[in-house]
Short mmCIF file of C-alpha atoms in Angstrom, two decimals:
data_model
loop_
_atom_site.label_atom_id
_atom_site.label_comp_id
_atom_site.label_asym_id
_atom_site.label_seq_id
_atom_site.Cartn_x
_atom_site.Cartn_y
_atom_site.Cartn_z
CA UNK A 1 13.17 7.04 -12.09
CA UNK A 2 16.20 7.80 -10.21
CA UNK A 3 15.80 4.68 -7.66
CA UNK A 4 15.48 1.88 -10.53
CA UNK A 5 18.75 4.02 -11.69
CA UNK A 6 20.19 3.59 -9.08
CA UNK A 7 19.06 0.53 -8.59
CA UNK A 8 20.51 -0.79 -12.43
CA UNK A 9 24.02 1.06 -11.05
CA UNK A 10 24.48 -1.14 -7.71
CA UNK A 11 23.78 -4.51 -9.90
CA UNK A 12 26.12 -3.57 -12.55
CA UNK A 13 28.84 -2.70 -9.96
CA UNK A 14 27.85 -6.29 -8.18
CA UNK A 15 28.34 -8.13 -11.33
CA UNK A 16 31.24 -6.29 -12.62
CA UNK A 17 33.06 -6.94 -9.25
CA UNK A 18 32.72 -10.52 -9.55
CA UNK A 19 35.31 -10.41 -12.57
CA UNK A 20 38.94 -11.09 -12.12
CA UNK A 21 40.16 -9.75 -14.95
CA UNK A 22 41.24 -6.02 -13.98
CA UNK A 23 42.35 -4.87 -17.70
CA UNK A 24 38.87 -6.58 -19.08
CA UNK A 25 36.91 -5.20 -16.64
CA UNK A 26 38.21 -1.76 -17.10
CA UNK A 27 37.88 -2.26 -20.99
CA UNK A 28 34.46 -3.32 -20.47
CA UNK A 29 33.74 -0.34 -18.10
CA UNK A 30 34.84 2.13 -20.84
CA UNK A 31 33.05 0.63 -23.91
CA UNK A 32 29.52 0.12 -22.08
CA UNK A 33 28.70 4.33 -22.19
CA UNK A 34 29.87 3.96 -26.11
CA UNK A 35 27.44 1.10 -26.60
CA UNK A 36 24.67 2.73 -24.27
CA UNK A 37 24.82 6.11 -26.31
CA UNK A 38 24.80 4.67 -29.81
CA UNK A 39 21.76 2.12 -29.57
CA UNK A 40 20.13 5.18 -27.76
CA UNK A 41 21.15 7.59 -30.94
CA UNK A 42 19.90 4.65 -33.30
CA UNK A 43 16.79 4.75 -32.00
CA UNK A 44 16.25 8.18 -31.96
CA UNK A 45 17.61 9.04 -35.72
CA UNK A 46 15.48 6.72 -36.54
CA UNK A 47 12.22 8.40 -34.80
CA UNK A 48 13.60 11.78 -35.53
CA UNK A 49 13.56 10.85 -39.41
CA UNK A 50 10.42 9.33 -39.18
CA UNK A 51 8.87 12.61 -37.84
CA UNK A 52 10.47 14.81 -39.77
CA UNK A 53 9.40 13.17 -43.12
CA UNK A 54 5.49 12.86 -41.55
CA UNK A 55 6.15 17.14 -42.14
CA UNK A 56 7.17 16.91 -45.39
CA UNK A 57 4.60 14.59 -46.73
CA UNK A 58 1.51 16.48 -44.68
CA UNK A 59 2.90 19.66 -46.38
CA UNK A 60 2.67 18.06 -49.73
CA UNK A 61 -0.54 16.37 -49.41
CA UNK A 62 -2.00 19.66 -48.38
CA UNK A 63 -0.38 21.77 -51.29
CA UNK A 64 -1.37 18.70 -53.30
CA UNK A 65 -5.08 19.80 -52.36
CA UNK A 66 -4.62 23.75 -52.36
CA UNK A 67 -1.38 25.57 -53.39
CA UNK A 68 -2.51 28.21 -51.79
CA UNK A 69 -2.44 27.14 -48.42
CA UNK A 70 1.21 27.84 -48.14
CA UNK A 71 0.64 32.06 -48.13
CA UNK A 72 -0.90 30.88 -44.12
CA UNK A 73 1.31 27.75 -43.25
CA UNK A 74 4.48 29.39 -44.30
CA UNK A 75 4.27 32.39 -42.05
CA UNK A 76 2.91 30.03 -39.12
CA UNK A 77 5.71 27.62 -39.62
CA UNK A 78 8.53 30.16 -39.67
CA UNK A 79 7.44 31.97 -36.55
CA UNK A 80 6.30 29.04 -34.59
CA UNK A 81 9.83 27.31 -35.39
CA UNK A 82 11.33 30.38 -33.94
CA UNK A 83 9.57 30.94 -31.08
CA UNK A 84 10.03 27.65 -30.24
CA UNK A 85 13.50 28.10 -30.41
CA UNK A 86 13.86 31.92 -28.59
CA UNK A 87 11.72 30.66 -25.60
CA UNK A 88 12.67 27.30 -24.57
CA UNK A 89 16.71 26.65 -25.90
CA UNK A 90 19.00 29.50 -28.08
CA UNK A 91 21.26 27.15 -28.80
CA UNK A 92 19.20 24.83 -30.74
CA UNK A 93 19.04 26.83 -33.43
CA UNK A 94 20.62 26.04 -36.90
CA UNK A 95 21.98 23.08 -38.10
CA UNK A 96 23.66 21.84 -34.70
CA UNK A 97 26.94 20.63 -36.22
CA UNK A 98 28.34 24.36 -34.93
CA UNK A 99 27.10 23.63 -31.59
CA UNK A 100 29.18 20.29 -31.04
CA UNK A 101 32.38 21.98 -32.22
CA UNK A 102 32.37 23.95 -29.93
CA UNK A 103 31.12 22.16 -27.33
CA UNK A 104 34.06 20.00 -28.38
CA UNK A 105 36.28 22.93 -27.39
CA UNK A 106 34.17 23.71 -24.44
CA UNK A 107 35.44 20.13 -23.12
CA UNK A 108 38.08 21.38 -20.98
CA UNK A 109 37.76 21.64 -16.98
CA UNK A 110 37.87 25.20 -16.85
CA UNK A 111 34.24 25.48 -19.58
CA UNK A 112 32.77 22.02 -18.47
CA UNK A 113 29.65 23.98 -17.15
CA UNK A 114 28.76 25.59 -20.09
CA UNK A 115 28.29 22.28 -22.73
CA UNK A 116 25.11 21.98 -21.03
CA UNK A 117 23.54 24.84 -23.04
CA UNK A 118 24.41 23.15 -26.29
CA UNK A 119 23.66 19.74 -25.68
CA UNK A 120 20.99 18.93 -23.34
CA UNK A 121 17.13 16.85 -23.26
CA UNK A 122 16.16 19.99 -23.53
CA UNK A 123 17.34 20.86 -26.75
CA UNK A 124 16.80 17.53 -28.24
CA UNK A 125 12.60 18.09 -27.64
CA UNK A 126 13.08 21.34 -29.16
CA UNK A 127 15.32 20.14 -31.80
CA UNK A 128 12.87 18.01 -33.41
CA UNK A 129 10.26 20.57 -32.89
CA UNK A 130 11.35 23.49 -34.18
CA UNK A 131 12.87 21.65 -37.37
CA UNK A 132 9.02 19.72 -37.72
CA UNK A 133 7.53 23.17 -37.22
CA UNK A 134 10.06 24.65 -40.17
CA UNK A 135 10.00 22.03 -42.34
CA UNK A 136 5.83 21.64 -42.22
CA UNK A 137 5.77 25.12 -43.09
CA UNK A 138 7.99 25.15 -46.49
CA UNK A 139 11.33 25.68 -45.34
CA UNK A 140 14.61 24.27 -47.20
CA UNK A 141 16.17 22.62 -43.97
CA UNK A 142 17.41 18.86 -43.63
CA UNK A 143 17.45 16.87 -40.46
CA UNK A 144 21.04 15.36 -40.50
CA UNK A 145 22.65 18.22 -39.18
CA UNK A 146 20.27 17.86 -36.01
CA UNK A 147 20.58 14.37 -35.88
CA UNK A 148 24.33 15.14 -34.94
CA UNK A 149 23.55 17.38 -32.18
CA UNK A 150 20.81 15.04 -30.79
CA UNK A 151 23.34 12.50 -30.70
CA UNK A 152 26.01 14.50 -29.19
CA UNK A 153 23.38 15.15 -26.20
CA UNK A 154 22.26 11.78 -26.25
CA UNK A 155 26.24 10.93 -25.05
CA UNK A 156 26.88 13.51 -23.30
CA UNK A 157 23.64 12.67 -20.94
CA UNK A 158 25.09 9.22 -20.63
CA UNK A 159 28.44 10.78 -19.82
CA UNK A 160 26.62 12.63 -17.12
CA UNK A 161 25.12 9.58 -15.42
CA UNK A 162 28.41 7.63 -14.84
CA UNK A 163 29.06 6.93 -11.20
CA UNK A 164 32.47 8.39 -9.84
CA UNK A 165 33.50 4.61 -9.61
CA UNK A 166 33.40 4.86 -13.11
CA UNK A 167 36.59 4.54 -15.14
CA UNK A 168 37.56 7.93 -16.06
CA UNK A 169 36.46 8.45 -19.88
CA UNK A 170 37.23 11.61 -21.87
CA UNK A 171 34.20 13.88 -22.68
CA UNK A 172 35.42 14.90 -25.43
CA UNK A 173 35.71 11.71 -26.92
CA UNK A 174 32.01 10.74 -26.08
CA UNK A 175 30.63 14.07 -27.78
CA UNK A 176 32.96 13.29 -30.73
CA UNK A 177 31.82 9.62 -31.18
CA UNK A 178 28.09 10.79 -30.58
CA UNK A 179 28.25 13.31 -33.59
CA UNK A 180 29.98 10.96 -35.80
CA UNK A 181 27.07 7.59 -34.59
CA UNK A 182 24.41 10.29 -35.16
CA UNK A 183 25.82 11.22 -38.90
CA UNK A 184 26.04 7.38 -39.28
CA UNK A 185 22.36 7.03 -38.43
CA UNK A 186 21.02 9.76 -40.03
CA UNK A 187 22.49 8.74 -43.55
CA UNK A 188 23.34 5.16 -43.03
CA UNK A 189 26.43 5.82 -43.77
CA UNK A 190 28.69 4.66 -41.12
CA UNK A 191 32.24 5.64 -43.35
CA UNK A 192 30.69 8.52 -43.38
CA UNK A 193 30.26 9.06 -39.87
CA UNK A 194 33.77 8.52 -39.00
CA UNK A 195 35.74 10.32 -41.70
CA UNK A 196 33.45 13.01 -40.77
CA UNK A 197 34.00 13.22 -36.93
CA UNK A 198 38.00 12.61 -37.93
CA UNK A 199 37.86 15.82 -40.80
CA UNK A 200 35.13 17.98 -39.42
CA UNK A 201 35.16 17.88 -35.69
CA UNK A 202 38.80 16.12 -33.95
CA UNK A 203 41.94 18.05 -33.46
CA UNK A 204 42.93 15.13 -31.56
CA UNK A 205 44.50 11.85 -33.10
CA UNK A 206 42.68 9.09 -33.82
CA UNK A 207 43.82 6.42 -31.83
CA UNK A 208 43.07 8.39 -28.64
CA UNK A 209 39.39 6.84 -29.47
CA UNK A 210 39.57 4.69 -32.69
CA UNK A 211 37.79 2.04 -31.15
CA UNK A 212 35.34 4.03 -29.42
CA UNK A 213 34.14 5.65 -32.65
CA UNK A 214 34.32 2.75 -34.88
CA UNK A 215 32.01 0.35 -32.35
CA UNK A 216 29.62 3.40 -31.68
CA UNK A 217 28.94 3.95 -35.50
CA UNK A 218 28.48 0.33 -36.36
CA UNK A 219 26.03 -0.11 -33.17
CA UNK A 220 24.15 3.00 -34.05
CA UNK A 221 23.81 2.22 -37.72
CA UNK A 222 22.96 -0.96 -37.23
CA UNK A 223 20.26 -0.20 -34.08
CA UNK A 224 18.62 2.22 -37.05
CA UNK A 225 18.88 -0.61 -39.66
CA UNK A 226 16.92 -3.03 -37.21
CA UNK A 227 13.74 -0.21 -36.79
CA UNK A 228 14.12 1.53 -40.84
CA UNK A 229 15.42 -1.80 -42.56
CA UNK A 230 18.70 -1.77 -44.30
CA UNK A 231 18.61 1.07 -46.71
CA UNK A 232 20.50 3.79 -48.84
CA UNK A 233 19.34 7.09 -48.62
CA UNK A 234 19.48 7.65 -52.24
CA UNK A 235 19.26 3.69 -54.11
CA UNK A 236 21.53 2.62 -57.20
CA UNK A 237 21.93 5.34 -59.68
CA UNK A 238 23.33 3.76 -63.05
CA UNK A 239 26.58 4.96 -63.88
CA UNK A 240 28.14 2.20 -66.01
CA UNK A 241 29.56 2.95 -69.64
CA UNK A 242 31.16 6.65 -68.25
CA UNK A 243 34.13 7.36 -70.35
CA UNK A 244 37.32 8.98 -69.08
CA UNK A 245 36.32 12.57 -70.24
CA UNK A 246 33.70 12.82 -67.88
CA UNK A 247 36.35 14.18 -65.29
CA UNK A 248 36.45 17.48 -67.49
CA UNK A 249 32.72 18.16 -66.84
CA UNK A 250 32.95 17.36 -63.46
CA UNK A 251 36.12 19.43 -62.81
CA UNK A 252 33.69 22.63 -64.55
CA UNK A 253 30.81 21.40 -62.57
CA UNK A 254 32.73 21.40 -59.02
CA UNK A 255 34.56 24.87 -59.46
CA UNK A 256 31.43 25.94 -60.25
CA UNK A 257 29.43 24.55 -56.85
CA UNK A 258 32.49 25.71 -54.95
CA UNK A 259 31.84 29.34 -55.47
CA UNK A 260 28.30 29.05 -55.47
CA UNK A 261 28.12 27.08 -52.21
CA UNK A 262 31.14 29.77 -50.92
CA UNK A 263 28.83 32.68 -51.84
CA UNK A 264 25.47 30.91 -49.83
CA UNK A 265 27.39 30.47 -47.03
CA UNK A 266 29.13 34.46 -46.99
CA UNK A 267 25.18 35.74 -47.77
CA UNK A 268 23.67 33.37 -44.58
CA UNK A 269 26.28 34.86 -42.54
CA UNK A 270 25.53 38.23 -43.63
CA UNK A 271 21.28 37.60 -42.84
CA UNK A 272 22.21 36.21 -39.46
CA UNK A 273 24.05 39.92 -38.85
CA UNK A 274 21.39 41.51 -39.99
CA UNK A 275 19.21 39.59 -38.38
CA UNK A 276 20.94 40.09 -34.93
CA UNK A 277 20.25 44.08 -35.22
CA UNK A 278 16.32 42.94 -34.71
CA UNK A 279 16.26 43.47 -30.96
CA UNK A 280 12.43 43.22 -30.55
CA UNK A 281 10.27 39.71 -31.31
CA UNK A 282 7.80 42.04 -33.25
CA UNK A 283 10.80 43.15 -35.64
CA UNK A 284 11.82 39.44 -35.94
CA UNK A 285 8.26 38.44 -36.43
CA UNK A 286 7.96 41.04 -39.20
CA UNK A 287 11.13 39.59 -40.51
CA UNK A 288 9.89 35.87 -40.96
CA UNK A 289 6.76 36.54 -42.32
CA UNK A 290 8.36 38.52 -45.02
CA UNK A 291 11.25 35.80 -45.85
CA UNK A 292 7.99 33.18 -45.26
CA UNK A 293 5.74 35.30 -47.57
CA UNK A 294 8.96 35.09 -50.25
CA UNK A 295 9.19 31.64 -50.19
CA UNK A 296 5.73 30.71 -50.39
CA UNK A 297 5.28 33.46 -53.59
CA UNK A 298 7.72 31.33 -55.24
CA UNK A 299 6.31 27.95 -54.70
CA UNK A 300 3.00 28.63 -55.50
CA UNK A 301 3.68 31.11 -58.77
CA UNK A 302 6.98 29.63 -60.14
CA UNK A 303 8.16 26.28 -58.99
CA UNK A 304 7.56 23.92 -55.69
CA UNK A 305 10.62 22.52 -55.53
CA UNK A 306 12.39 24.91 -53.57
CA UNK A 307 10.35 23.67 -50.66
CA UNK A 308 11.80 21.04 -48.16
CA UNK A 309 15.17 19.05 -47.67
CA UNK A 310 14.60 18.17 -52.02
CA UNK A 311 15.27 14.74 -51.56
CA UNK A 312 12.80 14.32 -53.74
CA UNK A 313 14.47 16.46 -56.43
CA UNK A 314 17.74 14.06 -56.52
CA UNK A 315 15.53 11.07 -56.62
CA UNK A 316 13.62 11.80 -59.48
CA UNK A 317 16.99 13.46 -61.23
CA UNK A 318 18.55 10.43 -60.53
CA UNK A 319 15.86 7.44 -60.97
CA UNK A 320 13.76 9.16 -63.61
CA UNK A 321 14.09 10.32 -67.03
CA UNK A 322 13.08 13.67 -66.10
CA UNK A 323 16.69 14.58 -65.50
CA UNK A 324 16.87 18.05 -67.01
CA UNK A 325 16.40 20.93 -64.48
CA UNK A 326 15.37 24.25 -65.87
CA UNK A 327 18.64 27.14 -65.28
CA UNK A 328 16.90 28.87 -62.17
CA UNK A 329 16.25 25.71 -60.09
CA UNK A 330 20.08 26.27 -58.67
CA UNK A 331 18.75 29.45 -58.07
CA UNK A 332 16.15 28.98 -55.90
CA UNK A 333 17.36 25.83 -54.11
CA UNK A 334 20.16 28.37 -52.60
CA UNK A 335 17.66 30.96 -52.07
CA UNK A 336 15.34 28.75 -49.73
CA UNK A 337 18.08 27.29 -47.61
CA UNK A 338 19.39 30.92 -47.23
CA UNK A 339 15.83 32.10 -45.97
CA UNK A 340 15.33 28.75 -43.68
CA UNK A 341 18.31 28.27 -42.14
CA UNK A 342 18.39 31.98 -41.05
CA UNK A 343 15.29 31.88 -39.66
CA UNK A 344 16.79 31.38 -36.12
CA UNK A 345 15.07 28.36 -36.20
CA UNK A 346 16.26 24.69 -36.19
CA UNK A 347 17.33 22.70 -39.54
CA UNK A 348 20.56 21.31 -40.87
CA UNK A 349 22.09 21.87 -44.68
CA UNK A 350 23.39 19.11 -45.36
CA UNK A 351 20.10 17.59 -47.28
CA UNK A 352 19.17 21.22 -49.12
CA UNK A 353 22.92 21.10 -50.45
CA UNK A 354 23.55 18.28 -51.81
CA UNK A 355 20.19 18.75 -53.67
CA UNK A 356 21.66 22.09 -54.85
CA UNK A 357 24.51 20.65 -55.92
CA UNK A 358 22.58 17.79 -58.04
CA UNK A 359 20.31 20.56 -59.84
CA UNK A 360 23.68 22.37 -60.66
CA UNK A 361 24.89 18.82 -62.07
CA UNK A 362 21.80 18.34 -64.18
CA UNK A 363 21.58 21.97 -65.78
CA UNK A 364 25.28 21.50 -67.11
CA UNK A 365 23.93 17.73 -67.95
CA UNK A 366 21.47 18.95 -70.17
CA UNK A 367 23.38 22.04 -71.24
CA UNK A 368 26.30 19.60 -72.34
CA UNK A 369 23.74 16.65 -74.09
CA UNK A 370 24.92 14.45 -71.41
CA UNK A 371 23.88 10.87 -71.94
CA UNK A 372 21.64 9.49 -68.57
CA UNK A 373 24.32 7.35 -66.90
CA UNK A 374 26.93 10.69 -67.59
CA UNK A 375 23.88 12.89 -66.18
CA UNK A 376 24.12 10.70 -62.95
CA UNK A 377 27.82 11.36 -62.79
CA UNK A 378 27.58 14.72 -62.57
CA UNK A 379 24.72 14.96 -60.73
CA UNK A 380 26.55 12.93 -57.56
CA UNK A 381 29.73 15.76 -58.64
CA UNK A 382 28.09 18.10 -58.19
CA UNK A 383 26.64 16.97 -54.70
CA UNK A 384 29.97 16.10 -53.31
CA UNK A 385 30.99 19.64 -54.62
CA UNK A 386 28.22 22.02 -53.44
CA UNK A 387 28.57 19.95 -49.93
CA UNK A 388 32.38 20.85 -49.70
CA UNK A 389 31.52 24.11 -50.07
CA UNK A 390 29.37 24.75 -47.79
CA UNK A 391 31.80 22.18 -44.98
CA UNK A 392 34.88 22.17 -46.21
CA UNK A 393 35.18 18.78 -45.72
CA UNK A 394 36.08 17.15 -48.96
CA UNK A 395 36.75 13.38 -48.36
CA UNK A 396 33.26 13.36 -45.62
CA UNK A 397 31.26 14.63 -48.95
CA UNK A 398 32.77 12.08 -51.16
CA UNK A 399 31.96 9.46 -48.83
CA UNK A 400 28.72 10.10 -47.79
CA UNK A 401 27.48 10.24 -51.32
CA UNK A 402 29.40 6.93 -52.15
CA UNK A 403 28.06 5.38 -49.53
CA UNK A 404 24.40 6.47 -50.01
CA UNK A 405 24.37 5.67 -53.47
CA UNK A 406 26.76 2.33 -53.40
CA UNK A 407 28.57 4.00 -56.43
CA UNK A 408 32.28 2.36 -55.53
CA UNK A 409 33.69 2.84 -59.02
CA UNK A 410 32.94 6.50 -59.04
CA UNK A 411 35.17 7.03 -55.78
CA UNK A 412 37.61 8.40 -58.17
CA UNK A 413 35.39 11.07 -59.47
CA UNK A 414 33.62 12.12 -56.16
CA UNK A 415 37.02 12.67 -54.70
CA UNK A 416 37.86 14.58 -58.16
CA UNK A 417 34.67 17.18 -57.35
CA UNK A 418 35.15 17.37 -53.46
CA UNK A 419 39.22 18.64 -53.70
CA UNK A 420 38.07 20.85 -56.91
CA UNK A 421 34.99 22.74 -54.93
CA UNK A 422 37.62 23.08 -51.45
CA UNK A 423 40.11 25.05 -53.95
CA UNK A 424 37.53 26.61 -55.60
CA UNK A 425 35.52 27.65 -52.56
CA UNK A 426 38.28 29.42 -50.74
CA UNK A 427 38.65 32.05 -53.35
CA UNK A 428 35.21 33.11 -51.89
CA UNK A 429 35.92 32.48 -48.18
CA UNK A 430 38.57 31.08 -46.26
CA UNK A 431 36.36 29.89 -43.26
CA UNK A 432 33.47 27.16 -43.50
CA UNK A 433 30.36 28.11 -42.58
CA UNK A 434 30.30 25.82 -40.05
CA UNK A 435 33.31 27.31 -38.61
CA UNK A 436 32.25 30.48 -38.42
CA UNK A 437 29.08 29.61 -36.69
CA UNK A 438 31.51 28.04 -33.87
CA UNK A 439 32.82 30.72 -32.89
CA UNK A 440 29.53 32.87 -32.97
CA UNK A 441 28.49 30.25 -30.78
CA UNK A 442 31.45 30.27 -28.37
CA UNK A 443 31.39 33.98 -28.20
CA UNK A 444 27.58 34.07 -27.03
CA UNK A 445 28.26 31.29 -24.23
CA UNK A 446 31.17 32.66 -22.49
CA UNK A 447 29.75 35.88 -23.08
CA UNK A 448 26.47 34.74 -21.05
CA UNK A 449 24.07 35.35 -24.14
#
């Protein structure tokens, strides 16, 4: 493998040498790791999202069969997802948006060495693993967050295998422009993927690496377009015929998923301390099966749907006429993200919150006599606004729902319920959960743990 490198590198530099142009070659030099990483990242969001949704379905068609299966998959899921985690890579844990902040901030010559333990092959394989492993056995994790830390490793391998003839490129710039392709690819949503890396992840100014991002979002969306088709991750919800006084509901709705989302994100932190005073893998083992053992008691003896990423749940809220949720569906959406994403295994949030956030919407829906299309309003609200809670990113929220639903005329509203939920949210907590997980992160790495 490392001779037919090799071997690619000494034709390139032949062929690239035989151009004239010194400013086009250099330009051409600097974009070709950009355009390597993202049809790489396309491809694998694409495989990754494949996977992860064979979980979700075998878990169904298995409860389908026999509810009570998920008393023995649960508890194997959980711990296997762990383990998995523990044994081969620490740092793939969680979500894995954490992880490229700070490997973001780790980009400096002094902490080079240390990225390497956040974004490596290695924790790709275990990435997609551990997440299949959780998500097969029940818990309330989404795959986008991983998808962004896949992609960050995906760029920063390329990064790694750049000749020193290379033109110098900035790795921080290539991690940065790999989390915002991977976002892109995960949700098809390639607005989203660069407000995001702009809101959620730079501290630098855009036009350090404007073009950079921009071409690596459009060649990773489109590179997962050309294997999944072109798609939106949620379809056309109707929304036509919504008056003006909508934007009161929604204003309720939003204050309301900002302290709710706040509060999930204080009590995860709080588990994961808890969780840290388990020193042994038998106490942690004991631990799992327990929070396992609570989430399966509530699937099979109350309600299902607090199992998985609950795509499903906004689909049928939003495409069916069964758009009334019952009042403790919020309830236990929050409850089995809480339990999965603490498990010390890997999953991302974004998925299990903005199907929070939709149940919220269509409790206050029904509890208001909402028409359908007004139903679907709130619903995509309260998704934006249980999102921004939980990121703090406000205008990435907005967009990604817009752009996964095609709702332009709503733009208004979704921007409404993202800045409502960020004011509301900070009463709870100043800090994002993501930013707090940072600098748990950071702390463990230069600490050698």
């Amino acid at each position: 493998m490392k001779k037919i490198v090799q071997y690619i590198r000494k034709i390139l530099k032949k062929s690239f040498d035989n151009i004239r142009n010194e400013r086009l070659k250099n330009n051409l030099l600097q974009a070709v790791p950009f355009w390597i990483g993202s049809v790489l990242t396309g491809i694998a969001a694409v495989l990754y999202a494949q996977i992860f949704a064979f979980g979700e379905r075998t878990l169904n068609k298995i409860l389908d069969w026999h509810l009570w299966m998920i008393f023995i998959i649960a508890p194997a899921g959980f711990v296997l997802s762990w383990w998995l985690v523990k044994k081969f890579a620490p740092q793939a844990k969680g979500s894995g948006i954490p992880q490229v902040m700070a490997a973001v901030e780790l980009a400096n010559p002094r902490e080079n060495h240390l990225i390497p333990h956040l974004l490596s092959f290695r924790v790709i394989i275990i990435k997609v693993l551990s997440s299949f492993a959780l998500v097969f056995g029940g818990g309330a994790i989404g795959r986008e967050g991983p998808t962004i830390q896949i992609a960050g490793s995906i760029f920063r391998k390329v990064y790694e295998y750049l000749p020193e003839w290379w033109p110098k490129i900035s790795k921080k710039n290539m991690i940065l422009t790999g989390a915002a392709a991977g976002l892109s690819a995960a949700f098809n949503t390639p607005l989203g993927g660069i407000v995001f890396a702009v809101e959620e992840l730079s501290k630098i100014h855009i036009n350090y690496f404007k073009t950079a991002l921009f071409t690596a979002v459009i060649i990773a969306g489109l590179t997962a377009q050309s294997f999944a088709g072109s798609y939106l991750y949620l379809g056309y919800p109707k929304t036509n015929d919504v008056t003006l006084w909508i934007m009161f509901p929604i204003i309720f709705v939003s204050g309301i998923c900002g302290i709710l989302s706040s509060q999930l994100s204080v009590a995860m932190l709080k588990i994961n301390r808890l969780k840290k005073k388990l020193k042994t893998d038998l106490s942690n083992i004991i631990f799992l099966v327990i929070c396992a053992l609570v989430v399966a008691s509530i699937a099979y003896f109350v309600n299902r749907e607090m199992l998985g990423s609950g795509k499903d749940i906004m689909e049928r809220i939003l495409f069916t006429d069964q758009k009334t949720e019952d009042w403790y569906v919020p309830i236990l959406r929050m409850l089995g993200p809480a339990l999965a994403f603490t498990s010390g295994g890997a999953g991302g949030i974004f998925a299990p919150a903005l199907s929070t956030g939709a149940t919220i919407g269509s409790v206050f829906a029904g509890v208001m006599n909402l028409s359908d299309n007004e139903t679907n309003v709130l619903v995509l609200s309260g998704m934006v606004a249980f999102l921004t809670g939980i990121t703090r990113a406000p205008f990435t929220s907005a967009i990604l729902v817009l752009e996964m639903t095609d709702r332009h005329s709503l733009i208004f509203h979704l921007m409404l319920a993202g800045m409502m939920s960020s004011i509301f949210s900070v009463l709870v907590s100043r800090h994002s959960l993501y930013e707090v997980l940072k600098l748990n992160f950071l702390y463990d790495i230069r600490n050698g743990r």
